[in-house]
Tab-separated table of C-alpha atoms in Angstrom:
chain	number	residue	atom	x	y	z
M	1064	MET	CA	-163.730	39.145	-196.120
M	1065	GLU	CA	-160.117	39.301	-197.333
M	1066	ASP	CA	-159.506	42.943	-196.349
M	1067	ASN	CA	-160.099	41.986	-192.728
M	1068	LYS	CA	-157.430	39.275	-192.728
M	1069	LEU	CA	-154.268	39.453	-190.607
M	1070	GLY	CA	-150.746	39.437	-192.028
M	1071	LEU	CA	-147.565	37.968	-190.556
M	1072	PHE	CA	-146.537	41.107	-188.681
M	1073	SER	CA	-149.970	41.482	-187.070
M	1074	LEU	CA	-149.906	37.827	-185.986
M	1075	ILE	CA	-146.404	38.169	-184.491
M	1076	ALA	CA	-147.533	41.278	-182.611
M	1077	LEU	CA	-150.556	39.380	-181.287
M	1078	VAL	CA	-148.326	36.558	-179.985
M	1079	ILE	CA	-145.755	38.886	-178.400
M	1080	GLY	CA	-148.381	41.333	-177.165
M	1081	SER	CA	-150.398	38.546	-175.539
M	1082	MET	CA	-147.382	37.060	-173.758
M	1083	ILE	CA	-145.720	40.278	-172.613
M	1084	GLY	CA	-148.243	41.775	-170.238
M	1085	GLY	CA	-147.438	42.796	-166.672
M	1086	GLY	CA	-145.513	39.661	-165.726
M	1087	ALA	CA	-142.390	40.621	-167.690
M	1088	PHE	CA	-141.983	43.774	-165.626
M	1089	SER	CA	-142.073	41.773	-162.384
M	1090	LEU	CA	-139.727	38.982	-163.499
M	1091	PRO	CA	-136.567	40.107	-161.651
M	1092	ALA	CA	-138.085	39.883	-158.164
M	1093	ASP	CA	-140.381	36.955	-158.942
M	1094	MET	CA	-137.447	34.833	-160.129
M	1095	ALA	CA	-134.940	36.020	-157.515
M	1096	ASN	CA	-137.367	35.352	-154.691
M	1097	GLY	CA	-136.850	31.582	-154.842
M	1098	ALA	CA	-133.704	30.876	-156.849
M	1099	SER	CA	-130.061	31.769	-157.410
M	1100	ALA	CA	-128.587	32.835	-160.745
M	1101	GLY	CA	-127.480	29.302	-161.668
M	1102	ALA	CA	-130.890	27.767	-160.975
M	1103	ILE	CA	-132.612	30.564	-162.877
M	1104	ILE	CA	-130.533	29.814	-165.964
M	1105	ILE	CA	-131.361	26.084	-165.713
M	1106	GLY	CA	-135.035	26.948	-165.283
M	1107	TRP	CA	-135.024	29.068	-168.421
M	1108	ILE	CA	-133.305	26.320	-170.418
M	1109	ILE	CA	-135.940	23.754	-169.417
M	1110	THR	CA	-138.766	26.217	-170.020
M	1111	GLY	CA	-137.313	27.222	-173.374
M	1112	ILE	CA	-137.127	23.603	-174.550
M	1113	GLY	CA	-140.707	22.899	-173.443
M	1114	MET	CA	-142.223	26.060	-174.924
M	1115	ILE	CA	-140.309	25.816	-178.210
M	1116	ALA	CA	-141.526	22.220	-178.558
M	1117	LEU	CA	-145.088	23.427	-177.985
M	1118	ALA	CA	-144.594	26.191	-180.553
M	1119	PHE	CA	-143.463	23.623	-183.134
M	1120	VAL	CA	-146.560	21.562	-182.350
M	1121	TYR	CA	-148.732	24.595	-183.116
M	1122	GLN	CA	-146.763	25.255	-186.296
M	1123	ASN	CA	-147.199	21.668	-187.516
M	1124	LEU	CA	-150.887	21.555	-186.644
M	1125	SER	CA	-151.570	24.858	-188.419
M	1126	MET	CA	-150.246	23.306	-191.634
M	1127	LYS	CA	-151.447	19.693	-191.299
M	1128	ARG	CA	-154.937	20.559	-190.096
M	1129	PRO	CA	-155.900	23.750	-191.980
M	1130	ASP	CA	-159.546	22.851	-191.372
M	1131	LEU	CA	-159.184	23.680	-187.672
M	1132	ASN	CA	-159.493	27.447	-187.213
M	1133	GLY	CA	-160.013	27.696	-183.465
M	1134	GLY	CA	-156.514	26.783	-182.373
M	1135	ILE	CA	-156.317	25.151	-178.972
M	1136	TYR	CA	-160.101	24.717	-178.753
M	1137	SER	CA	-160.345	23.067	-182.165
M	1138	TYR	CA	-157.391	20.794	-181.450
M	1139	ALA	CA	-158.938	19.523	-178.230
M	1140	LYS	CA	-162.303	18.945	-179.932
M	1141	ALA	CA	-160.827	17.182	-182.969
M	1142	GLY	CA	-158.648	14.960	-180.854
M	1143	PHE	CA	-160.852	14.127	-177.879
M	1144	GLY	CA	-164.474	14.989	-178.633
M	1145	ASP	CA	-166.998	17.798	-178.175
M	1146	TYR	CA	-167.000	17.865	-174.377
M	1147	ILE	CA	-163.213	18.081	-174.010
M	1148	GLY	CA	-163.207	20.698	-176.760
M	1149	PHE	CA	-165.890	22.662	-174.936
M	1150	ASN	CA	-163.933	22.593	-171.674
M	1151	SER	CA	-160.825	23.858	-173.443
M	1152	ALA	CA	-162.842	26.737	-174.915
M	1153	TRP	CA	-164.693	27.379	-171.639
M	1154	GLY	CA	-161.556	27.432	-169.495
M	1155	TYR	CA	-159.630	29.506	-172.024
M	1156	TRP	CA	-162.416	32.053	-172.386
M	1157	LEU	CA	-162.886	32.661	-168.670
M	1158	SER	CA	-159.111	32.720	-168.165
M	1159	ALA	CA	-158.760	35.403	-170.831
M	1160	LEU	CA	-161.544	37.650	-169.596
M	1161	LEU	CA	-160.547	37.411	-165.931
M	1162	GLY	CA	-156.928	37.943	-166.945
M	1163	ASN	CA	-158.040	41.237	-168.441
M	1164	VAL	CA	-159.423	42.271	-165.062
M	1165	SER	CA	-155.987	41.636	-163.601
M	1166	TYR	CA	-154.343	43.690	-166.372
M	1167	LEU	CA	-156.686	46.621	-165.785
M	1168	VAL	CA	-156.088	46.620	-162.019
M	1169	MET	CA	-152.320	46.440	-162.580
M	1170	MET	CA	-152.497	49.173	-165.219
M	1171	PHE	CA	-154.140	51.690	-162.947
M	1172	GLY	CA	-151.872	50.649	-160.111
M	1173	ALA	CA	-148.965	51.648	-162.389
M	1174	ILE	CA	-150.730	54.906	-163.289
M	1175	GLY	CA	-151.022	55.443	-159.542
M	1176	TYR	CA	-147.202	55.786	-159.524
M	1177	PHE	CA	-147.733	59.116	-161.316
M	1178	CYS	CA	-151.272	59.986	-160.148
M	1179	PRO	CA	-151.887	58.820	-156.544
M	1180	ILE	CA	-155.648	59.259	-157.004
M	1181	PHE	CA	-155.723	55.826	-158.668
M	1182	GLY	CA	-154.205	54.152	-155.612
M	1183	LYS	CA	-153.374	50.483	-156.220
M	1184	GLY	CA	-155.737	50.206	-159.170
M	1185	ASN	CA	-158.814	48.831	-157.405
M	1186	ASN	CA	-160.504	51.956	-156.017
M	1187	LEU	CA	-163.617	53.643	-157.435
M	1188	VAL	CA	-161.705	56.087	-159.667
M	1189	SER	CA	-159.657	53.234	-161.153
M	1190	VAL	CA	-162.716	51.061	-161.793
M	1191	ILE	CA	-164.523	53.925	-163.566
M	1192	ALA	CA	-161.481	54.657	-165.740
M	1193	ALA	CA	-160.933	50.953	-166.447
M	1194	SER	CA	-164.591	50.595	-167.426
M	1195	ILE	CA	-164.154	53.329	-170.019
M	1196	ILE	CA	-161.193	51.422	-171.480
M	1197	ILE	CA	-163.199	48.165	-171.596
M	1198	TRP	CA	-165.909	49.715	-173.734
M	1199	LEU	CA	-163.489	51.696	-175.910
M	1200	ILE	CA	-161.693	48.444	-176.754
M	1201	GLN	CA	-165.082	46.841	-177.394
M	1202	ALA	CA	-165.939	49.643	-179.855
M	1203	LEU	CA	-162.546	49.359	-181.568
M	1204	ILE	CA	-162.840	45.604	-182.202
M	1205	LEU	CA	-166.432	46.005	-183.398
M	1206	LYS	CA	-165.066	48.207	-186.194
M	1207	GLY	CA	-163.067	45.228	-187.433
M	1208	ILE	CA	-160.481	42.701	-186.290
M	1209	LYS	CA	-157.846	44.110	-188.646
M	1210	GLU	CA	-158.206	47.650	-187.272
M	1211	ALA	CA	-157.861	46.341	-183.709
M	1212	ALA	CA	-154.814	44.293	-184.758
M	1213	ILE	CA	-153.143	47.431	-186.164
M	1214	VAL	CA	-153.564	49.174	-182.811
M	1215	ASN	CA	-152.162	46.042	-181.139
M	1216	VAL	CA	-149.069	46.248	-183.377
M	1217	ILE	CA	-148.526	49.864	-182.289
M	1218	THR	CA	-148.870	49.096	-178.569
M	1219	THR	CA	-146.595	46.053	-178.909
M	1220	ILE	CA	-143.846	48.163	-180.470
M	1221	ALA	CA	-144.379	50.853	-177.831
M	1222	LYS	CA	-144.111	48.386	-174.938
M	1223	LEU	CA	-140.870	46.929	-176.332
M	1224	VAL	CA	-139.095	50.301	-176.372
M	1225	PRO	CA	-138.709	50.659	-172.567
M	1226	ILE	CA	-137.802	46.967	-172.317
M	1227	PHE	CA	-135.000	47.466	-174.840
M	1228	ILE	CA	-133.873	50.570	-172.923
M	1229	PHE	CA	-133.674	48.422	-169.802
M	1230	ILE	CA	-131.685	45.692	-171.588
M	1231	ILE	CA	-129.192	48.157	-173.129
M	1232	ALA	CA	-128.692	50.014	-169.841
M	1233	ALA	CA	-128.342	46.715	-167.949
M	1234	ILE	CA	-125.663	45.479	-170.357
M	1235	ILE	CA	-123.690	48.693	-169.852
M	1236	VAL	CA	-123.765	48.610	-166.032
M	1237	PHE	CA	-123.634	44.795	-165.675
M	1238	LYS	CA	-121.060	43.598	-163.117
M	1239	VAL	CA	-119.807	40.028	-163.268
M	1240	ASN	CA	-118.805	39.950	-159.589
M	1241	ILE	CA	-122.392	40.751	-158.539
M	1242	PHE	CA	-123.804	38.155	-160.945
M	1243	THR	CA	-121.512	35.352	-159.764
M	1244	LEU	CA	-121.985	36.118	-156.046
M	1245	ASP	CA	-123.561	33.021	-154.451
M	1246	PHE	CA	-124.214	31.697	-157.968
M	1247	TRP	CA	-125.825	28.440	-156.758
M	1248	GLY	CA	-127.374	29.833	-153.578
M	1249	ASN	CA	-125.136	27.763	-151.277
M	1250	SER	CA	-124.919	30.542	-148.706
M	1251	THR	CA	-128.705	30.859	-148.550
M	1252	PRO	CA	-130.068	27.581	-147.095
M	1253	SER	CA	-133.639	28.871	-147.241
M	1254	LEU	CA	-133.552	28.540	-151.034
M	1255	GLY	CA	-133.280	24.768	-150.740
M	1256	SER	CA	-131.719	22.423	-153.261
M	1257	ILE	CA	-130.976	23.319	-156.871
M	1258	MET	CA	-133.966	21.196	-157.888
M	1259	ASN	CA	-136.281	23.151	-155.585
M	1260	GLN	CA	-134.880	26.407	-156.884
M	1261	VAL	CA	-135.396	25.358	-160.490
M	1262	LYS	CA	-138.972	24.342	-159.714
M	1263	SER	CA	-139.654	27.749	-158.185
M	1264	THR	CA	-138.439	29.497	-161.341
M	1265	MET	CA	-140.569	27.294	-163.543
M	1266	LEU	CA	-143.648	28.091	-161.509
M	1267	VAL	CA	-143.004	31.730	-162.427
M	1268	THR	CA	-142.363	31.038	-166.112
M	1269	LEU	CA	-145.522	28.920	-166.155
M	1270	TRP	CA	-147.583	32.136	-166.334
M	1271	VAL	CA	-145.474	34.514	-168.435
M	1272	PHE	CA	-145.780	32.425	-171.606
M	1273	ILE	CA	-149.560	32.344	-171.625
M	1274	GLY	CA	-150.436	33.829	-175.015
M	1275	ILE	CA	-148.126	31.656	-177.135
M	1276	GLU	CA	-151.271	30.353	-178.837
M	1277	GLY	CA	-152.359	33.844	-179.974
M	1278	ALA	CA	-151.809	33.207	-183.692
M	1279	VAL	CA	-153.497	29.796	-183.779
M	1280	VAL	CA	-156.566	31.083	-181.931
M	1281	VAL	CA	-157.242	33.568	-184.765
M	1282	SER	CA	-155.941	31.247	-187.501
M	1283	GLY	CA	-159.202	31.564	-189.410
M	1284	ARG	CA	-158.438	35.266	-189.882
M	1285	ALA	CA	-154.863	34.847	-191.201
M	1286	LYS	CA	-154.092	35.915	-194.781
M	1287	ASN	CA	-151.692	33.014	-195.302
M	1288	ARG	CA	-151.869	29.705	-193.447
M	1289	SER	CA	-148.065	29.441	-193.302
M	1290	ASP	CA	-147.878	32.722	-191.355
M	1291	ILE	CA	-149.556	31.148	-188.309
M	1292	GLY	CA	-146.666	28.822	-187.497
M	1293	LYS	CA	-144.059	31.438	-188.381
M	1294	ALA	CA	-145.679	34.000	-186.080
M	1295	THR	CA	-145.833	31.501	-183.213
M	1296	ILE	CA	-142.153	30.526	-183.503
M	1297	ILE	CA	-140.856	34.078	-184.050
M	1298	GLY	CA	-143.017	35.483	-181.272
M	1299	LEU	CA	-141.988	32.808	-178.788
M	1300	VAL	CA	-138.248	32.930	-179.488
M	1301	GLY	CA	-138.232	36.726	-179.379
M	1302	THR	CA	-140.144	36.798	-176.099
M	1303	LEU	CA	-137.966	34.056	-174.577
M	1304	ILE	CA	-134.792	36.034	-175.354
M	1305	ILE	CA	-136.311	39.145	-173.786
M	1306	TYR	CA	-137.326	37.282	-170.622
M	1307	VAL	CA	-133.914	35.657	-170.185
M	1308	LEU	CA	-132.095	38.968	-170.660
M	1309	ILE	CA	-134.353	40.757	-168.162
M	1310	THR	CA	-133.779	38.211	-165.386
M	1311	VAL	CA	-130.098	37.435	-165.993
M	1312	LEU	CA	-128.977	41.049	-166.482
M	1313	SER	CA	-130.866	42.175	-163.360
M	1314	LEU	CA	-128.697	39.831	-161.285
M	1315	GLY	CA	-125.636	41.687	-162.530
M	1316	ILE	CA	-126.988	45.042	-161.312
M	1317	MET	CA	-128.248	44.145	-157.835
M	1318	ASN	CA	-127.666	41.084	-155.688
M	1319	ARG	CA	-130.356	38.434	-155.515
M	1320	VAL	CA	-131.498	39.272	-151.964
M	1321	GLY	CA	-131.911	42.946	-152.852
M	1322	ILE	CA	-133.914	42.181	-155.986
M	1323	SER	CA	-136.186	39.726	-154.164
M	1324	LYS	CA	-137.306	42.508	-151.817
M	1325	LEU	CA	-138.255	45.009	-154.538
M	1326	ASP	CA	-141.836	46.175	-155.041
M	1327	THR	CA	-143.784	45.572	-158.258
M	1328	PRO	CA	-142.781	46.316	-160.991
M	1329	SER	CA	-139.332	45.195	-159.869
M	1330	MET	CA	-137.759	45.932	-163.265
M	1331	ALA	CA	-138.404	49.632	-162.655
M	1332	TYR	CA	-136.518	49.641	-159.374
M	1333	VAL	CA	-133.628	47.589	-160.747
M	1334	LEU	CA	-133.172	50.186	-163.486
M	1335	GLU	CA	-133.624	53.014	-160.988
M	1336	SER	CA	-130.729	51.633	-158.929
M	1337	ALA	CA	-128.563	51.671	-162.057
M	1338	VAL	CA	-129.445	54.978	-163.751
M	1339	GLY	CA	-131.555	56.966	-161.306
M	1340	LYS	CA	-135.199	58.035	-161.014
M	1341	TRP	CA	-135.798	58.319	-164.745
M	1342	GLY	CA	-135.293	54.573	-165.041
M	1343	ALA	CA	-138.332	53.838	-162.869
M	1344	ILE	CA	-140.387	56.402	-164.777
M	1345	VAL	CA	-139.566	54.836	-168.153
M	1346	ILE	CA	-140.391	51.296	-166.993
M	1347	ASN	CA	-143.659	52.316	-165.331
M	1348	LEU	CA	-144.722	54.059	-168.542
M	1349	GLY	CA	-143.776	50.911	-170.428
M	1350	LEU	CA	-145.827	48.817	-168.022
M	1351	ILE	CA	-148.907	50.981	-168.601
M	1352	ILE	CA	-148.568	50.680	-172.385
M	1353	SER	CA	-147.854	46.967	-172.104
M	1354	LEU	CA	-150.950	46.303	-170.031
M	1355	LEU	CA	-153.108	48.376	-172.369
M	1356	GLY	CA	-151.846	46.358	-175.342
M	1357	ALA	CA	-152.267	43.064	-173.493
M	1358	THR	CA	-155.849	43.974	-172.600
M	1359	LEU	CA	-156.600	44.644	-176.269
M	1360	GLY	CA	-154.901	41.432	-177.415
M	1361	TRP	CA	-156.641	39.266	-174.847
M	1362	THR	CA	-160.015	40.836	-175.613
M	1363	LEU	CA	-159.510	39.700	-179.216
M	1364	LEU	CA	-158.635	36.176	-178.080
M	1365	ALA	CA	-161.364	36.031	-175.426
M	1366	ALA	CA	-164.080	36.923	-177.939
M	1367	GLU	CA	-162.791	34.653	-180.710
M	1368	ILE	CA	-162.818	31.344	-178.806
M	1369	PRO	CA	-166.532	31.196	-177.787
M	1370	TYR	CA	-167.486	32.563	-181.231
M	1371	ILE	CA	-165.719	29.704	-183.027
M	1372	ALA	CA	-166.935	27.122	-180.498
M	1373	ALA	CA	-170.517	28.348	-180.943
M	1374	LYS	CA	-170.222	28.013	-184.732
M	1375	ASP	CA	-169.194	24.394	-184.102
M	1376	GLY	CA	-172.235	23.848	-181.889
M	1377	VAL	CA	-170.474	23.299	-178.564
M	1378	PHE	CA	-171.175	26.800	-177.178
M	1379	PRO	CA	-174.654	28.409	-177.044
M	1380	LYS	CA	-175.528	29.830	-180.477
M	1381	ILE	CA	-175.983	33.351	-179.084
M	1382	PHE	CA	-172.184	33.689	-179.431
M	1383	THR	CA	-172.282	33.219	-183.232
M	1384	LYS	CA	-173.653	36.647	-184.174
M	1385	GLU	CA	-171.341	38.839	-186.292
M	1386	ASN	CA	-171.688	42.510	-187.174
M	1387	LYS	CA	-171.222	43.968	-190.666
M	1388	HIS	CA	-167.442	44.180	-190.112
M	1389	GLY	CA	-167.131	40.462	-189.382
M	1390	SER	CA	-166.487	40.977	-185.662
M	1391	PRO	CA	-168.063	38.528	-183.161
M	1392	ALA	CA	-170.519	41.078	-181.758
M	1393	ASN	CA	-172.341	39.050	-179.103
M	1394	SER	CA	-169.203	37.275	-177.956
M	1395	LEU	CA	-167.514	40.650	-177.479
M	1396	LEU	CA	-170.516	42.048	-175.629
M	1397	ILE	CA	-170.895	39.100	-173.238
M	1398	THR	CA	-167.142	39.069	-172.604
M	1399	ALA	CA	-167.098	42.806	-171.877
M	1400	ILE	CA	-170.064	42.509	-169.480
M	1401	LEU	CA	-168.360	39.702	-167.527
M	1402	VAL	CA	-165.100	41.682	-167.373
M	1403	GLU	CA	-167.083	44.680	-166.106
M	1404	ILE	CA	-168.813	42.617	-163.411
M	1405	SER	CA	-165.528	41.060	-162.284
M	1406	LEU	CA	-163.898	44.481	-162.220
M	1407	VAL	CA	-166.645	45.894	-159.990
M	1408	LEU	CA	-166.140	42.928	-157.634
M	1409	THR	CA	-162.619	44.199	-156.909
M	1410	LEU	CA	-164.226	47.206	-155.223
M	1411	PHE	CA	-166.138	45.107	-152.718
M	1412	SER	CA	-164.129	41.949	-152.281
M	1413	SER	CA	-160.624	41.402	-153.594
M	1414	GLY	CA	-160.900	37.883	-152.159
M	1415	THR	CA	-163.795	37.001	-154.495
M	1416	TYR	CA	-161.823	38.237	-157.486
M	1417	GLN	CA	-158.735	36.285	-156.397
M	1418	ILE	CA	-160.794	33.093	-156.181
M	1419	LEU	CA	-162.170	33.598	-159.691
M	1420	TYR	CA	-158.784	34.506	-161.165
M	1421	SER	CA	-156.952	31.647	-159.464
M	1422	ILE	CA	-159.446	29.164	-160.883
M	1423	ALA	CA	-159.312	30.594	-164.392
M	1424	SER	CA	-155.548	31.075	-164.599
M	1425	SER	CA	-155.039	27.409	-163.792
M	1426	ALA	CA	-157.732	26.294	-166.240
M	1427	ILE	CA	-155.809	27.730	-169.184
M	1428	LEU	CA	-153.164	25.031	-168.733
M	1429	ILE	CA	-155.641	22.299	-169.723
M	1430	PRO	CA	-156.033	23.524	-173.338
M	1431	TYR	CA	-152.226	23.551	-173.685
M	1432	LEU	CA	-152.040	19.933	-172.562
M	1433	PHE	CA	-154.714	18.756	-174.997
M	1434	SER	CA	-153.116	20.723	-177.840
M	1435	ALA	CA	-149.824	18.940	-177.259
M	1436	LEU	CA	-151.514	15.537	-176.970
M	1437	PHE	CA	-153.452	16.148	-180.181
M	1438	GLY	CA	-150.218	17.148	-181.905
M	1439	LEU	CA	-148.687	13.842	-180.802
M	1440	LYS	CA	-151.754	11.945	-181.991
M	1441	VAL	CA	-151.604	13.584	-185.431
M	1442	GLU	CA	-147.897	12.816	-185.855
M	1443	ILE	CA	-148.289	9.179	-184.796
M	1444	ASN	CA	-151.125	8.698	-187.295
M	1445	ASP	CA	-149.282	10.510	-190.096
M	1446	LYS	CA	-147.286	7.530	-191.328
M	1447	ASN	CA	-145.882	9.300	-194.391
M	1448	GLY	CA	-145.312	12.761	-192.965
M	1449	LYS	CA	-142.070	14.643	-193.539
M	1450	ALA	CA	-139.694	14.750	-190.555
M	1451	ARG	CA	-142.202	12.535	-188.724
M	1452	GLY	CA	-139.651	11.269	-186.196
M	1453	LEU	CA	-138.548	14.797	-185.260
M	1454	ASN	CA	-142.148	15.995	-185.026
M	1455	ILE	CA	-143.033	13.095	-182.708
M	1456	ILE	CA	-140.115	14.091	-180.469
M	1457	PHE	CA	-141.315	17.713	-180.348
M	1458	ALA	CA	-144.894	16.637	-179.628
M	1459	SER	CA	-143.745	14.209	-176.920
M	1460	ILE	CA	-141.635	16.885	-175.214
M	1461	ALA	CA	-144.539	19.350	-175.413
M	1462	SER	CA	-146.948	16.762	-173.963
M	1463	ILE	CA	-144.636	15.926	-171.052
M	1464	TYR	CA	-143.924	19.602	-170.390
M	1465	THR	CA	-147.571	20.719	-170.409
M	1466	ALA	CA	-148.548	17.751	-168.220
M	1467	TRP	CA	-145.848	18.832	-165.785
M	1468	LEU	CA	-147.250	22.386	-165.793
M	1469	VAL	CA	-150.652	21.062	-164.735
M	1470	TYR	CA	-148.956	19.035	-161.997
M	1471	ALA	CA	-146.808	21.997	-160.932
M	1472	ALA	CA	-149.892	24.167	-160.509
M	1473	GLY	CA	-150.730	21.960	-157.525
M	1474	VAL	CA	-153.660	19.907	-156.242
M	1475	LYS	CA	-155.285	23.027	-154.807
M	1476	TYR	CA	-155.641	24.667	-158.190
M	1477	ILE	CA	-156.712	21.448	-159.895
M	1478	LEU	CA	-159.552	21.252	-157.371
M	1479	LEU	CA	-160.471	24.876	-158.032
M	1480	VAL	CA	-160.531	24.251	-161.785
M	1481	THR	CA	-163.095	21.476	-161.332
M	1482	ILE	CA	-165.495	24.114	-159.942
M	1483	LEU	CA	-165.148	26.002	-163.208
M	1484	TYR	CA	-165.716	22.891	-165.324
M	1485	ALA	CA	-168.683	21.807	-163.200
M	1486	ILE	CA	-170.384	25.149	-163.930
M	1487	GLY	CA	-169.548	24.702	-167.620
M	1488	ILE	CA	-171.821	21.658	-167.865
M	1489	ILE	CA	-174.808	24.022	-168.063
M	1490	PRO	CA	-173.834	25.978	-171.229
M	1491	PHE	CA	-172.544	22.775	-172.840
M	1492	VAL	CA	-175.879	21.015	-172.373
M	1493	ILE	CA	-177.707	24.133	-173.633
M	1494	SER	CA	-175.600	24.164	-176.794
M	1495	LYS	CA	-176.285	20.481	-177.434
M	1496	LYS	CA	-180.022	20.930	-176.913
M	1497	GLU	CA	-179.918	23.720	-179.482
M	1498	LYS	CA	-178.582	21.132	-181.935
M	1499	GLY	CA	-181.455	18.755	-181.168
M	1500	GLN	CA	-179.420	16.411	-178.969
M	1501	ASP	CA	-181.483	16.955	-175.810
M	1502	SER	CA	-182.596	13.315	-175.571
M	1503	LYS	CA	-179.186	12.401	-174.186
M	1504	PHE	CA	-178.648	15.771	-172.536
M	1505	GLY	CA	-175.979	16.465	-175.130
M	1506	LEU	CA	-173.518	14.051	-173.568
M	1507	LEU	CA	-172.169	10.771	-174.858
M	1508	SER	CA	-171.607	7.980	-172.347
M	1509	TYR	CA	-167.924	8.739	-171.709
M	1510	GLU	CA	-168.705	12.467	-171.564
M	1511	LYS	CA	-171.321	11.774	-168.893
M	1512	VAL	CA	-168.677	10.021	-166.805
M	1513	ILE	CA	-166.282	12.975	-167.150
M	1514	ALA	CA	-169.092	15.447	-166.422
M	1515	MET	CA	-170.116	13.477	-163.324
M	1516	ILE	CA	-166.531	13.513	-162.047
M	1517	PHE	CA	-166.349	17.287	-162.594
M	1518	LEU	CA	-169.699	17.742	-160.853
M	1519	VAL	CA	-168.863	15.653	-157.769
M	1520	VAL	CA	-165.312	16.963	-157.365
M	1521	GLY	CA	-166.392	20.508	-158.223
M	1522	ILE	CA	-169.149	20.553	-155.580
M	1523	SER	CA	-166.745	19.056	-153.027
M	1524	ALA	CA	-164.108	21.677	-153.865
M	1525	PHE	CA	-166.695	24.456	-153.569
M	1526	VAL	CA	-167.781	23.228	-150.136
M	1527	MET	CA	-164.120	23.033	-149.068
M	1528	LEU	CA	-163.615	26.586	-150.354
M	1529	MET	CA	-166.600	27.950	-148.468
M	1530	THR	CA	-165.626	26.182	-145.232
M	1531	GLY	CA	-162.013	27.359	-145.415
M	1532	LYS	CA	-160.534	23.909	-146.012
M	1533	LEU	CA	-159.372	25.013	-149.471
M	1534	ALA	CA	-157.639	28.385	-149.304
M	1535	ILE	CA	-156.460	30.791	-152.009
M	1536	GLY	CA	-152.949	32.128	-151.824
């Protein structure tokens, strides 16, 4: 279905639109809360090196393994087997759909800036309005992936306008003496060492780059295979520049302590301090558009992963159904229902939602790690590949960086993730039984060992969670 394929511009918009959600608009305060200007710059340099290396891994894999159309899921499966592939798809899918709940709550919290009836985004009025958006997006994607991608391009451009206004205004009012004040945080002992400060910044950047894999996830829908890698690199570099400018320029408008105390979205209040009330209005409007676009982009990604995994036989086959426009109908429907349920939970228990989101947001790091490791494996085995030495370096850096991200998330979140993977054993076994592999419960010997570890640790983590020994927050 060639007319439903995505071009380079649509793929770039999907990458940028997936990465720039609500986090970009909160970067000034989030970064300033634990680090000085000097440490922030170091943190961005390290993050930039790690993420660019990962982007090059995706670019190389998109060209060397054109048979793999599911991106990070397919890479994990090809490199480490069905069960690891399933867990990458399972964790990514739940991360994406629960992330959309977060975007919707944040969106109506931002709308509440103009219309107080929406409160902080998790009252009854907000949930009803957000539910309407969920099903409108569902209807849009059902009409065709290309049509939804066009809307995503429009919202991506629209969200960038207020960000560029912020950057231009910040450059004009930037003051070097404010930026260099306590540059290394020496007068603020509570910040700790430079190393601790850098780590705090990287824990923030850990989340704002989620979405870098947008183009490779929908690689099977790209017009040209070469566009996948190009979109990933262009989208990442563009987003990285935007993030660095937002955080660095903010520190030349207000001092670090002042920024760290700002409410969300802190970018709005930084601009308000520089140009007046209209600055906050522009940024809040940009945040609303950004979150709407991110919700659309992540709905596309959330539906695509289980659809592709089901076609490979590692997700239940109910997810394979397409409609006449080539959209993954059942995958979209099941995803939308789970988003709706999670959204309703925010009305009754924000704590329940936080538990679910904390588990899922950490689980998305696992697919990144296995993508990088698979990239390294491919390069090592490709004895005659062009620029093999350089590609091995990129893949090694990406592997080390993504492993560090998993470590940086902390033991608490690793334990929480095992709960998610323990639950995932059920749909994995169902999918294998559907393929006639029920005699071994769908698991090879090494997969049984991994599944048993997930089950034991997952049950233990759940008990700890219920008894208060494992806390969220």
